[in-house]
Short mmCIF file of C-alpha atoms and ligand atoms in Angstrom, two decimals:
data_model
loop_
_atom_site.label_atom_id
_atom_site.label_comp_id
_atom_site.label_asym_id
_atom_site.label_seq_id
_atom_site.Cartn_x
_atom_site.Cartn_y
_atom_site.Cartn_z
CA MET A 1 89.43 122.36 77.10
CA ARG A 2 87.28 122.29 80.19
CA PHE A 3 88.78 118.92 81.22
CA LEU A 4 92.34 120.73 81.16
CA ARG A 5 90.90 123.86 82.75
CA THR A 6 89.18 121.69 85.80
CA PRO A 7 91.92 118.78 86.18
CA HIS A 8 90.53 118.03 89.92
CA VAL A 9 86.95 117.83 88.81
CA ALA A 10 87.83 115.14 86.06
CA MET A 11 90.32 113.35 88.45
CA THR A 12 87.71 112.77 90.78
CA ALA A 13 84.90 111.83 88.05
CA LEU A 14 87.54 109.33 86.88
CA ALA A 15 88.33 108.06 90.31
CA THR A 16 84.37 107.45 91.01
CA VAL A 17 84.16 105.69 87.87
CA LEU A 18 87.08 103.25 88.55
CA ALA A 19 85.44 102.72 92.10
CA CYS A 20 82.34 101.61 90.29
CA GLY A 21 84.28 99.35 88.27
CA LEU A 22 82.83 100.75 84.99
CA LEU A 23 86.02 101.23 83.27
CA SER A 24 87.72 98.10 84.69
CA ALA A 25 88.62 94.75 82.58
CA PRO A 26 85.65 92.63 81.84
CA ALA A 27 85.13 90.50 85.01
CA LYS A 28 87.26 86.96 84.50
CA ALA A 29 85.09 84.09 83.85
CA GLU A 30 84.71 81.70 87.10
CA PRO A 31 85.01 78.10 85.44
CA THR A 32 81.94 76.52 86.77
CA VAL A 33 80.15 72.92 86.05
CA GLU A 34 77.34 71.01 87.22
CA VAL A 35 78.31 67.33 86.77
CA LEU A 36 75.68 64.63 85.84
CA HIS A 37 77.19 61.40 86.65
CA TYR A 38 76.21 57.72 88.28
CA TRP A 39 79.33 57.29 89.72
CA THR A 40 78.24 56.47 93.28
CA SER A 41 79.76 53.22 94.41
CA GLY A 42 82.52 52.81 96.79
CA GLY A 43 85.03 52.55 94.05
CA GLU A 44 83.39 54.94 91.42
CA SER A 45 83.02 57.97 93.92
CA LYS A 46 86.64 57.67 94.59
CA ALA A 47 87.67 57.86 91.15
CA ALA A 48 84.65 60.72 90.36
CA GLY A 49 86.34 62.55 93.64
CA ALA A 50 89.72 62.63 91.83
CA LEU A 51 88.46 64.50 88.90
CA ARG A 52 86.44 66.93 91.41
CA GLN A 53 89.77 67.44 93.12
CA ASP A 54 91.72 68.35 89.97
CA PHE A 55 89.09 70.54 88.84
CA GLU A 56 89.04 72.44 92.27
CA ALA A 57 92.88 72.54 92.40
CA ALA A 58 92.59 74.45 88.72
CA GLY A 59 90.35 77.03 90.35
CA GLY A 60 87.10 75.51 89.23
CA LYS A 61 83.73 75.36 91.05
CA TRP A 62 82.15 71.90 90.80
CA MET A 63 78.20 71.31 91.63
CA ASP A 64 77.91 67.41 91.81
CA ALA A 65 74.50 65.82 90.11
CA PRO A 66 75.14 62.36 90.93
CA VAL A 67 72.32 59.99 90.25
CA ALA A 68 72.79 56.50 91.99
CA GLY A 69 72.24 53.51 89.94
CA GLY A 70 74.94 51.36 88.13
CA GLY A 71 75.05 51.09 84.34
CA GLY A 72 73.51 54.66 83.82
CA ASP A 73 69.97 54.12 83.02
CA ALA A 74 68.53 55.99 86.10
CA ALA A 75 70.95 58.83 84.95
CA SER A 76 69.47 58.92 81.47
CA THR A 77 66.25 59.39 82.72
CA VAL A 78 67.04 62.25 84.69
CA LEU A 79 69.07 63.71 81.60
CA ARG A 80 66.23 63.54 79.28
CA SER A 81 63.86 65.36 81.76
CA ARG A 82 66.31 68.29 82.60
CA VAL A 83 66.98 68.87 79.00
CA LEU A 84 63.09 68.69 78.35
CA ALA A 85 63.03 71.26 80.94
CA GLY A 86 65.58 73.52 79.49
CA ASP A 87 68.01 73.19 81.99
CA PRO A 88 70.56 70.60 80.95
CA PRO A 89 73.45 70.11 83.30
CA ASN A 90 76.89 71.38 81.59
CA ALA A 91 78.80 68.24 81.75
CA VAL A 92 77.24 64.76 81.53
CA GLN A 93 78.49 61.42 81.74
CA LEU A 94 77.54 59.74 78.24
CA LYS A 95 78.51 56.80 75.98
CA GLY A 96 78.20 55.33 72.46
CA PRO A 97 75.52 56.03 70.07
CA ASN A 98 73.93 58.42 72.81
CA ILE A 99 76.59 60.93 71.97
CA LYS A 100 75.75 61.41 68.55
CA ASP A 101 72.12 61.36 69.28
CA TRP A 102 72.53 64.28 71.19
CA ALA A 103 74.91 66.12 68.98
CA ALA A 104 72.35 65.39 66.28
CA GLN A 105 69.92 67.37 68.29
CA ASP A 106 72.39 70.39 68.35
CA LYS A 107 72.85 70.24 72.20
CA LEU A 108 76.45 69.53 72.58
CA ALA A 109 79.19 72.30 72.90
CA ASN A 110 81.96 71.87 70.26
CA LEU A 111 85.14 71.02 71.93
CA ASP A 112 87.33 71.30 68.74
CA ASP A 113 89.32 74.32 70.16
CA VAL A 114 90.57 72.29 73.42
CA ALA A 115 91.05 69.22 71.32
CA LYS A 116 93.26 71.13 69.01
CA ALA A 117 95.03 72.69 72.07
CA GLU A 118 95.71 69.39 73.66
CA GLY A 119 96.47 67.23 70.45
CA TRP A 120 93.37 64.75 71.15
CA GLU A 121 93.72 63.57 67.48
CA LYS A 122 97.11 62.36 67.90
CA ILE A 123 96.67 60.69 71.44
CA LEU A 124 93.24 58.65 71.12
CA PRO A 125 92.99 55.37 69.31
CA PRO A 126 90.72 55.27 66.33
CA LEU A 127 87.89 53.35 68.15
CA ILE A 128 87.81 55.92 70.63
CA LEU A 129 87.98 59.00 68.20
CA ASP A 130 84.99 57.35 66.36
CA VAL A 131 82.72 57.36 69.26
CA VAL A 132 83.74 60.96 70.49
CA LYS A 133 83.38 62.90 67.38
CA TYR A 134 80.15 63.89 65.13
CA LYS A 135 80.20 64.96 61.67
CA GLY A 136 84.20 65.50 61.92
CA HIS A 137 84.04 67.90 65.35
CA PHE A 138 84.81 66.67 68.79
CA VAL A 139 81.71 66.48 71.00
CA ALA A 140 82.70 64.36 73.97
CA VAL A 141 85.89 63.78 75.97
CA PRO A 142 86.58 60.40 76.68
CA VAL A 143 87.94 59.29 80.16
CA ASN A 144 88.67 55.75 79.98
CA ILE A 145 88.68 52.15 78.35
CA HIS A 146 86.58 49.45 80.38
CA ARG A 147 86.60 45.99 79.52
CA VAL A 148 83.18 44.15 79.92
CA ASN A 149 84.60 40.64 79.26
CA TRP A 150 86.35 39.54 82.86
CA LEU A 151 85.52 36.58 85.31
CA TRP A 152 86.38 37.89 88.65
CA ILE A 153 87.73 35.20 90.77
CA ASN A 154 87.93 34.73 94.57
CA PRO A 155 90.77 32.71 95.01
CA GLN A 156 90.36 31.73 98.39
CA VAL A 157 87.37 30.21 97.77
CA PHE A 158 88.47 28.36 94.84
CA ALA A 159 91.42 26.73 96.54
CA LYS A 160 89.14 25.49 99.75
CA VAL A 161 86.67 23.81 97.15
CA GLY A 162 89.71 22.56 94.83
CA VAL A 163 88.73 24.17 91.65
CA SER A 164 90.36 26.39 89.06
CA ALA A 165 89.66 29.09 86.43
CA PRO A 166 87.36 27.70 83.96
CA LYS A 167 88.46 27.71 80.09
CA THR A 168 85.18 26.80 78.88
CA TRP A 169 81.36 27.09 79.48
CA ASP A 170 81.37 23.38 80.17
CA GLU A 171 84.09 23.69 82.73
CA PHE A 172 82.31 26.84 84.03
CA ASN A 173 79.08 24.73 84.77
CA ALA A 174 81.25 22.28 86.54
CA VAL A 175 83.10 24.20 88.76
CA ALA A 176 79.55 26.29 89.52
CA GLY A 177 78.22 23.15 90.62
CA LYS A 178 80.98 22.33 92.60
CA LEU A 179 80.83 25.80 94.45
CA LYS A 180 77.36 25.48 94.92
CA ALA A 181 77.35 21.91 96.16
CA ALA A 182 79.96 23.22 99.06
CA GLY A 183 77.58 25.85 99.87
CA ILE A 184 79.01 28.61 98.05
CA ILE A 185 77.03 31.05 96.02
CA PRO A 186 78.93 30.17 92.35
CA LEU A 187 77.86 33.41 90.49
CA ALA A 188 77.65 36.88 92.45
CA HIS A 189 74.95 38.97 90.44
CA GLY A 190 72.42 41.52 91.15
CA GLY A 191 68.97 41.66 89.71
CA GLN A 192 68.84 44.58 87.22
CA PRO A 193 68.23 44.53 83.25
CA TRP A 194 71.89 45.76 82.41
CA GLN A 195 73.45 43.16 84.73
CA ASP A 196 71.58 40.32 83.04
CA ALA A 197 72.67 41.70 79.72
CA THR A 198 76.22 42.00 80.72
CA LEU A 199 76.06 38.25 81.65
CA PHE A 200 74.36 37.71 77.87
CA GLU A 201 76.77 39.29 76.00
CA ASN A 202 79.56 37.58 77.79
CA VAL A 203 77.71 34.48 76.99
CA VAL A 204 77.16 35.47 73.14
CA LEU A 205 80.98 36.28 72.67
CA GLY A 206 81.96 33.05 74.55
CA LEU A 207 79.64 30.64 72.40
CA GLY A 208 79.71 32.50 69.27
CA GLY A 209 82.85 34.59 68.91
CA PRO A 210 83.25 37.92 67.68
CA ASP A 211 81.92 37.63 64.23
CA PHE A 212 78.47 36.29 65.58
CA TYR A 213 78.48 39.01 68.16
CA ARG A 214 78.45 41.50 65.61
CA LYS A 215 76.02 39.86 63.63
CA ALA A 216 73.51 39.25 66.56
CA LEU A 217 74.29 42.40 68.50
CA VAL A 218 75.22 45.05 66.23
CA GLU A 219 73.72 44.38 63.03
CA GLN A 220 70.57 42.43 64.58
CA ASP A 221 70.92 39.96 61.82
CA LYS A 222 67.66 37.68 61.80
CA LYS A 223 69.54 34.43 61.63
CA ALA A 224 71.89 35.11 64.03
CA LEU A 225 69.23 36.44 66.54
CA THR A 226 67.09 33.15 66.07
CA GLY A 227 69.53 30.68 65.14
CA ASP A 228 71.09 27.42 66.85
CA THR A 229 73.99 29.49 68.44
CA MET A 230 71.46 32.08 70.20
CA ILE A 231 69.36 29.15 71.56
CA LYS A 232 72.40 27.61 72.93
CA VAL A 233 73.17 31.21 74.36
CA PHE A 234 69.54 31.09 76.24
CA ASP A 235 70.14 27.65 77.50
CA GLN A 236 73.39 29.02 79.36
CA MET A 237 71.60 31.87 80.53
CA ARG A 238 69.27 29.33 81.95
CA LYS A 239 72.02 27.60 83.75
CA LEU A 240 73.42 30.70 84.94
CA ARG A 241 70.19 31.35 86.79
CA GLY A 242 70.69 28.34 88.63
CA PHE A 243 74.08 29.56 89.86
CA ILE A 244 72.79 32.76 91.50
CA ASP A 245 71.26 33.12 95.02
CA ASP A 246 67.80 33.92 95.95
CA GLY A 247 68.55 37.35 97.13
CA PHE A 248 69.40 39.02 93.71
CA PRO A 249 66.65 40.74 92.80
CA GLY A 250 67.37 44.58 92.73
CA ARG A 251 70.72 44.31 94.07
CA GLU A 252 73.24 46.79 92.66
CA TRP A 253 76.60 45.43 91.12
CA ASN A 254 78.63 46.64 94.02
CA ARG A 255 76.46 44.49 96.45
CA ALA A 256 77.06 41.43 94.35
CA ALA A 257 80.97 42.37 94.19
CA ALA A 258 80.83 42.16 98.17
CA LEU A 259 79.60 38.90 97.88
CA LEU A 260 82.76 37.75 96.03
CA MET A 261 85.06 39.61 98.17
CA ASN A 262 83.83 38.35 101.35
CA GLY A 263 83.72 34.70 100.06
CA GLN A 264 80.23 34.20 100.11
CA ALA A 265 80.37 33.84 96.06
CA GLY A 266 83.23 32.19 94.09
CA MET A 267 82.96 34.49 90.86
CA GLN A 268 81.27 37.40 89.15
CA ILE A 269 80.90 38.27 85.25
CA MET A 270 81.18 42.03 85.56
CA GLY A 271 83.44 44.78 83.45
CA ASP A 272 86.69 46.06 85.39
CA TRP A 273 84.72 48.79 87.44
CA ALA A 274 84.48 45.68 89.72
CA LYS A 275 88.25 46.25 89.98
CA GLY A 276 87.71 49.62 91.31
CA GLU A 277 84.96 48.33 93.84
CA LEU A 278 87.66 45.48 95.22
CA LEU A 279 90.56 48.00 95.35
CA ALA A 280 88.75 50.49 97.24
CA ALA A 281 87.73 47.71 99.78
CA GLY A 282 91.57 47.43 100.17
CA LYS A 283 91.61 44.06 98.15
CA VAL A 284 94.87 43.05 96.24
CA SER A 285 94.93 41.79 92.72
CA GLY A 286 96.46 37.96 92.52
CA LYS A 287 95.73 37.43 96.33
CA ASP A 288 92.47 38.78 97.21
CA PHE A 289 90.86 38.52 93.78
CA VAL A 290 91.90 37.11 90.20
CA CYS A 291 90.84 38.49 87.01
CA ALA A 292 90.30 35.69 84.54
CA GLN A 293 89.68 35.36 80.78
CA MET A 294 85.96 34.76 80.33
CA PRO A 295 85.08 31.23 79.34
CA GLY A 296 85.90 30.30 75.81
CA GLN A 297 86.66 33.87 74.65
CA ALA A 298 89.32 35.33 73.00
CA GLY A 299 87.83 38.92 71.85
CA TYR A 300 87.51 42.14 73.78
CA ILE A 301 84.21 44.03 74.80
CA VAL A 302 84.73 47.55 74.82
CA ASN A 303 82.99 49.90 77.06
CA SER A 304 84.20 53.68 77.34
CA ASP A 305 82.96 56.28 79.52
CA SER A 306 83.03 60.06 78.10
CA PHE A 307 81.63 63.47 79.19
CA VAL A 308 79.76 65.81 76.89
CA MET A 309 79.21 69.63 77.46
CA PHE A 310 75.64 70.69 76.97
CA LYS A 311 75.57 74.33 75.14
CA SER A 312 75.00 76.73 78.22
CA GLY A 313 75.72 80.29 76.78
CA ASN A 314 77.04 81.29 80.12
CA ALA A 315 80.63 82.40 80.11
CA ASP A 316 81.63 80.77 83.49
CA ARG A 317 80.04 77.35 82.56
CA SER A 318 81.75 77.51 79.01
CA ALA A 319 84.92 78.10 80.62
CA GLY A 320 84.31 75.44 83.10
CA GLN A 321 83.51 72.95 80.45
CA ALA A 322 86.74 73.84 78.52
CA LEU A 323 89.08 73.37 81.98
CA LEU A 324 87.03 69.95 82.78
CA ALA A 325 87.47 68.79 79.12
CA LYS A 326 91.32 69.66 79.18
CA LEU A 327 91.88 67.97 82.76
CA ILE A 328 89.91 64.76 81.78
CA LEU A 329 92.65 64.01 79.03
CA GLY A 330 95.56 65.19 80.67
CA GLN A 331 98.15 62.23 81.25
CA LYS A 332 98.07 62.99 85.26
CA PHE A 333 94.15 62.56 85.72
CA GLN A 334 94.15 59.83 83.15
CA GLU A 335 96.46 57.70 85.45
CA THR A 336 95.04 58.89 88.99
CA PHE A 337 91.63 58.06 87.92
CA ASN A 338 91.82 54.97 85.75
CA LEU A 339 94.11 53.38 88.72
CA LEU A 340 91.05 53.96 90.94
CA LYS A 341 88.41 53.22 88.25
CA GLY A 342 89.54 49.77 87.47
CA SER A 343 89.51 50.82 83.83
CA ILE A 344 92.71 51.60 81.25
CA PRO A 345 93.71 55.21 80.13
CA ALA A 346 91.79 56.27 77.03
CA ARG A 347 94.99 58.15 75.64
CA GLN A 348 97.68 55.97 74.25
CA ASP A 349 100.90 57.69 75.16
CA MET A 350 100.58 56.59 79.06
CA ALA A 351 103.48 54.69 81.19
CA ARG A 352 102.13 51.59 82.35
CA ASP A 353 104.31 50.90 85.26
CA LYS A 354 101.80 52.02 88.12
CA PHE A 355 98.94 49.68 86.62
CA ASP A 356 98.47 46.19 87.86
CA ASP A 357 98.28 42.95 86.18
CA CYS A 358 94.66 43.38 85.42
CA ALA A 359 95.16 46.55 83.77
CA VAL A 360 98.16 45.17 81.74
CA LYS A 361 96.40 42.36 80.35
CA SER A 362 93.65 44.88 79.32
CA MET A 363 95.96 46.90 77.43
CA ASP A 364 97.91 43.96 75.71
CA ASP A 365 94.37 42.23 74.99
CA LEU A 366 92.70 45.24 73.72
CA LYS A 367 95.95 45.72 71.06
CA SER A 368 95.55 41.66 70.01
CA ALA A 369 91.88 42.13 69.47
CA VAL A 370 92.06 45.20 67.32
CA ALA A 371 94.93 43.42 65.15
CA ALA A 372 92.78 40.26 65.18
CA ASN A 373 89.33 41.71 64.54
CA GLY A 374 88.36 40.54 67.98
CA LEU A 375 87.12 44.17 69.52
CA VAL A 376 83.15 44.23 69.91
CA PRO A 377 80.98 47.14 71.22
CA SER A 378 79.17 46.36 74.70
CA MET A 379 75.59 46.34 73.68
CA ALA A 380 74.51 46.34 77.48
CA HIS A 381 76.89 49.46 78.08
CA GLU A 382 75.43 51.26 75.64
CA MET A 383 78.27 51.16 72.82
CA ALA A 384 76.57 49.36 70.37
CA VAL A 385 73.02 50.15 69.49
CA PRO A 386 70.70 53.08 69.63
CA GLY A 387 68.72 53.32 73.30
CA ALA A 388 65.50 51.39 71.83
CA VAL A 389 67.37 48.44 70.51
CA ARG A 390 69.39 48.19 73.45
CA GLY A 391 65.97 48.43 75.55
CA ALA A 392 64.40 45.57 73.32
CA PHE A 393 67.86 43.52 74.00
CA LEU A 394 67.42 44.37 77.82
CA ASP A 395 63.60 43.35 78.07
CA VAL A 396 63.51 40.11 76.36
CA VAL A 397 67.02 39.04 78.28
CA THR A 398 65.50 40.04 81.73
CA SER A 399 62.20 38.22 80.95
CA HIS A 400 63.68 35.17 79.72
CA PHE A 401 66.18 35.18 83.01
CA ASN A 402 63.43 35.97 85.51
CA SER A 403 60.65 33.59 84.10
CA SER A 404 60.54 30.00 82.82
CA MET A 405 60.39 31.17 79.27
CA THR A 406 61.95 28.59 76.86
CA SER A 407 65.22 29.32 74.65
CA GLN A 408 63.05 29.06 71.38
CA ASP A 409 60.48 31.40 72.58
CA ALA A 410 63.27 33.56 73.88
CA VAL A 411 64.75 34.01 70.33
CA LYS A 412 61.58 34.33 68.56
CA LYS A 413 60.84 37.58 71.25
CA LEU A 414 64.12 38.78 70.75
CA ALA A 415 63.88 39.00 66.86
CA GLU A 416 60.42 40.47 66.96
CA ALA A 417 61.21 43.09 69.82
CA VAL A 418 64.41 44.11 67.95
CA ASP A 419 62.52 44.52 64.72
CA LEU A 420 59.84 47.10 66.38
CA ALA A 421 62.59 48.72 67.91
CA LYS A 422 64.72 49.44 64.90
C1 LIG B 1 80.08 52.41 83.24
C2 LIG B 1 80.81 52.41 84.47
C3 LIG B 1 80.18 52.10 85.70
C4 LIG B 1 79.39 51.14 85.57
C5 LIG B 1 78.51 50.54 86.87
C6 LIG B 1 79.11 51.25 83.06
O1 LIG B 1 78.29 51.24 82.34
O2 LIG B 1 80.72 52.47 82.06
O3 LIG B 1 81.54 53.68 84.64
O4 LIG B 1 81.21 51.90 86.66
O5 LIG B 1 78.68 51.22 84.72
O6 LIG B 1 77.84 51.78 87.25
#
């Protein structure tokens, strides 16, 4: 055989082939992801930084694609244009019905393999499983559970004015009146539709209770949208408008949180990402701020952040997506991230000892709300209804808040706008 007769020639040829890498094992994928998110405030970026750090420590390459603007409305616009241009980011922060929408368009990678390997089915509560699965398959990985119904209080301001945490909306209005008379902004608020909607859903739950909330904001029942309770909700929104300073238009939620922490304002109604902001500024729960139950409320407004992975067809990107999904639901990351973010872990088998009083209350209240049928999804934070219906709610709530529209006109407009959007 020619090969045996001229071994040195064959060996030289083999060496050349090896040197050129032609016979070497296929190159190992380099896990890479471009991550579209809207965690850009002080507390949020610390939490997002923890995810990036874990990913890089595990050998991944992270390309950051942040879009400023709380609540994610600006990020949604960027996402839509990137998908239209045929260039979706690989990992995208997304929530609620939006997850199923993108899954229905067949844009999302199936995460069943990593879910199976990591036992997601066993560690996630039903309320979260419902959000992250589409037609029985995992298409998103949940990061956390945020509670939207919190009243944040500056205890030094309250002590100075001699008021305590209000338990009803009448008490809230009385406390706010006293703060105002003392020259303090009663309610720290920013001027963005999603922030107005955050106030609105809190008032809906406080004045109407969980059943009314579901009827009005989830099912868009016409009677609930136009009846006496909804009129009272808009009356209370008008009162809230009177407790906010004139500098609020365009203000971001974290700048509103700054008013609370520096004592210019007494209260803020916001989800517990506000706690992440206060902690990032070195504030301490129970001393510098208090997380109080919202007036008149027993339920729990839930909001959960997730990541979806857009299909990529690229081995490095797919490896990056699988690595990221695995890390996100790991116990270590769930603890580090949620301690920074102000939320509680999405997985249910976590130790509680490192979490503060607000987080422990959130964990306990979530359990009791589930048991008492008091758990409701956040409309303002994209957990309850499709984007078009949410848009209709936000338009009417914001126009009412920023004009002299009567409550009677507001409920009429609300029913019409929601009907058109359905
Ligand atoms: C998100 C939070 C975020 C907040 C403000 C909410 O809708 O769920 O993760 O911190 O908006 O940007």
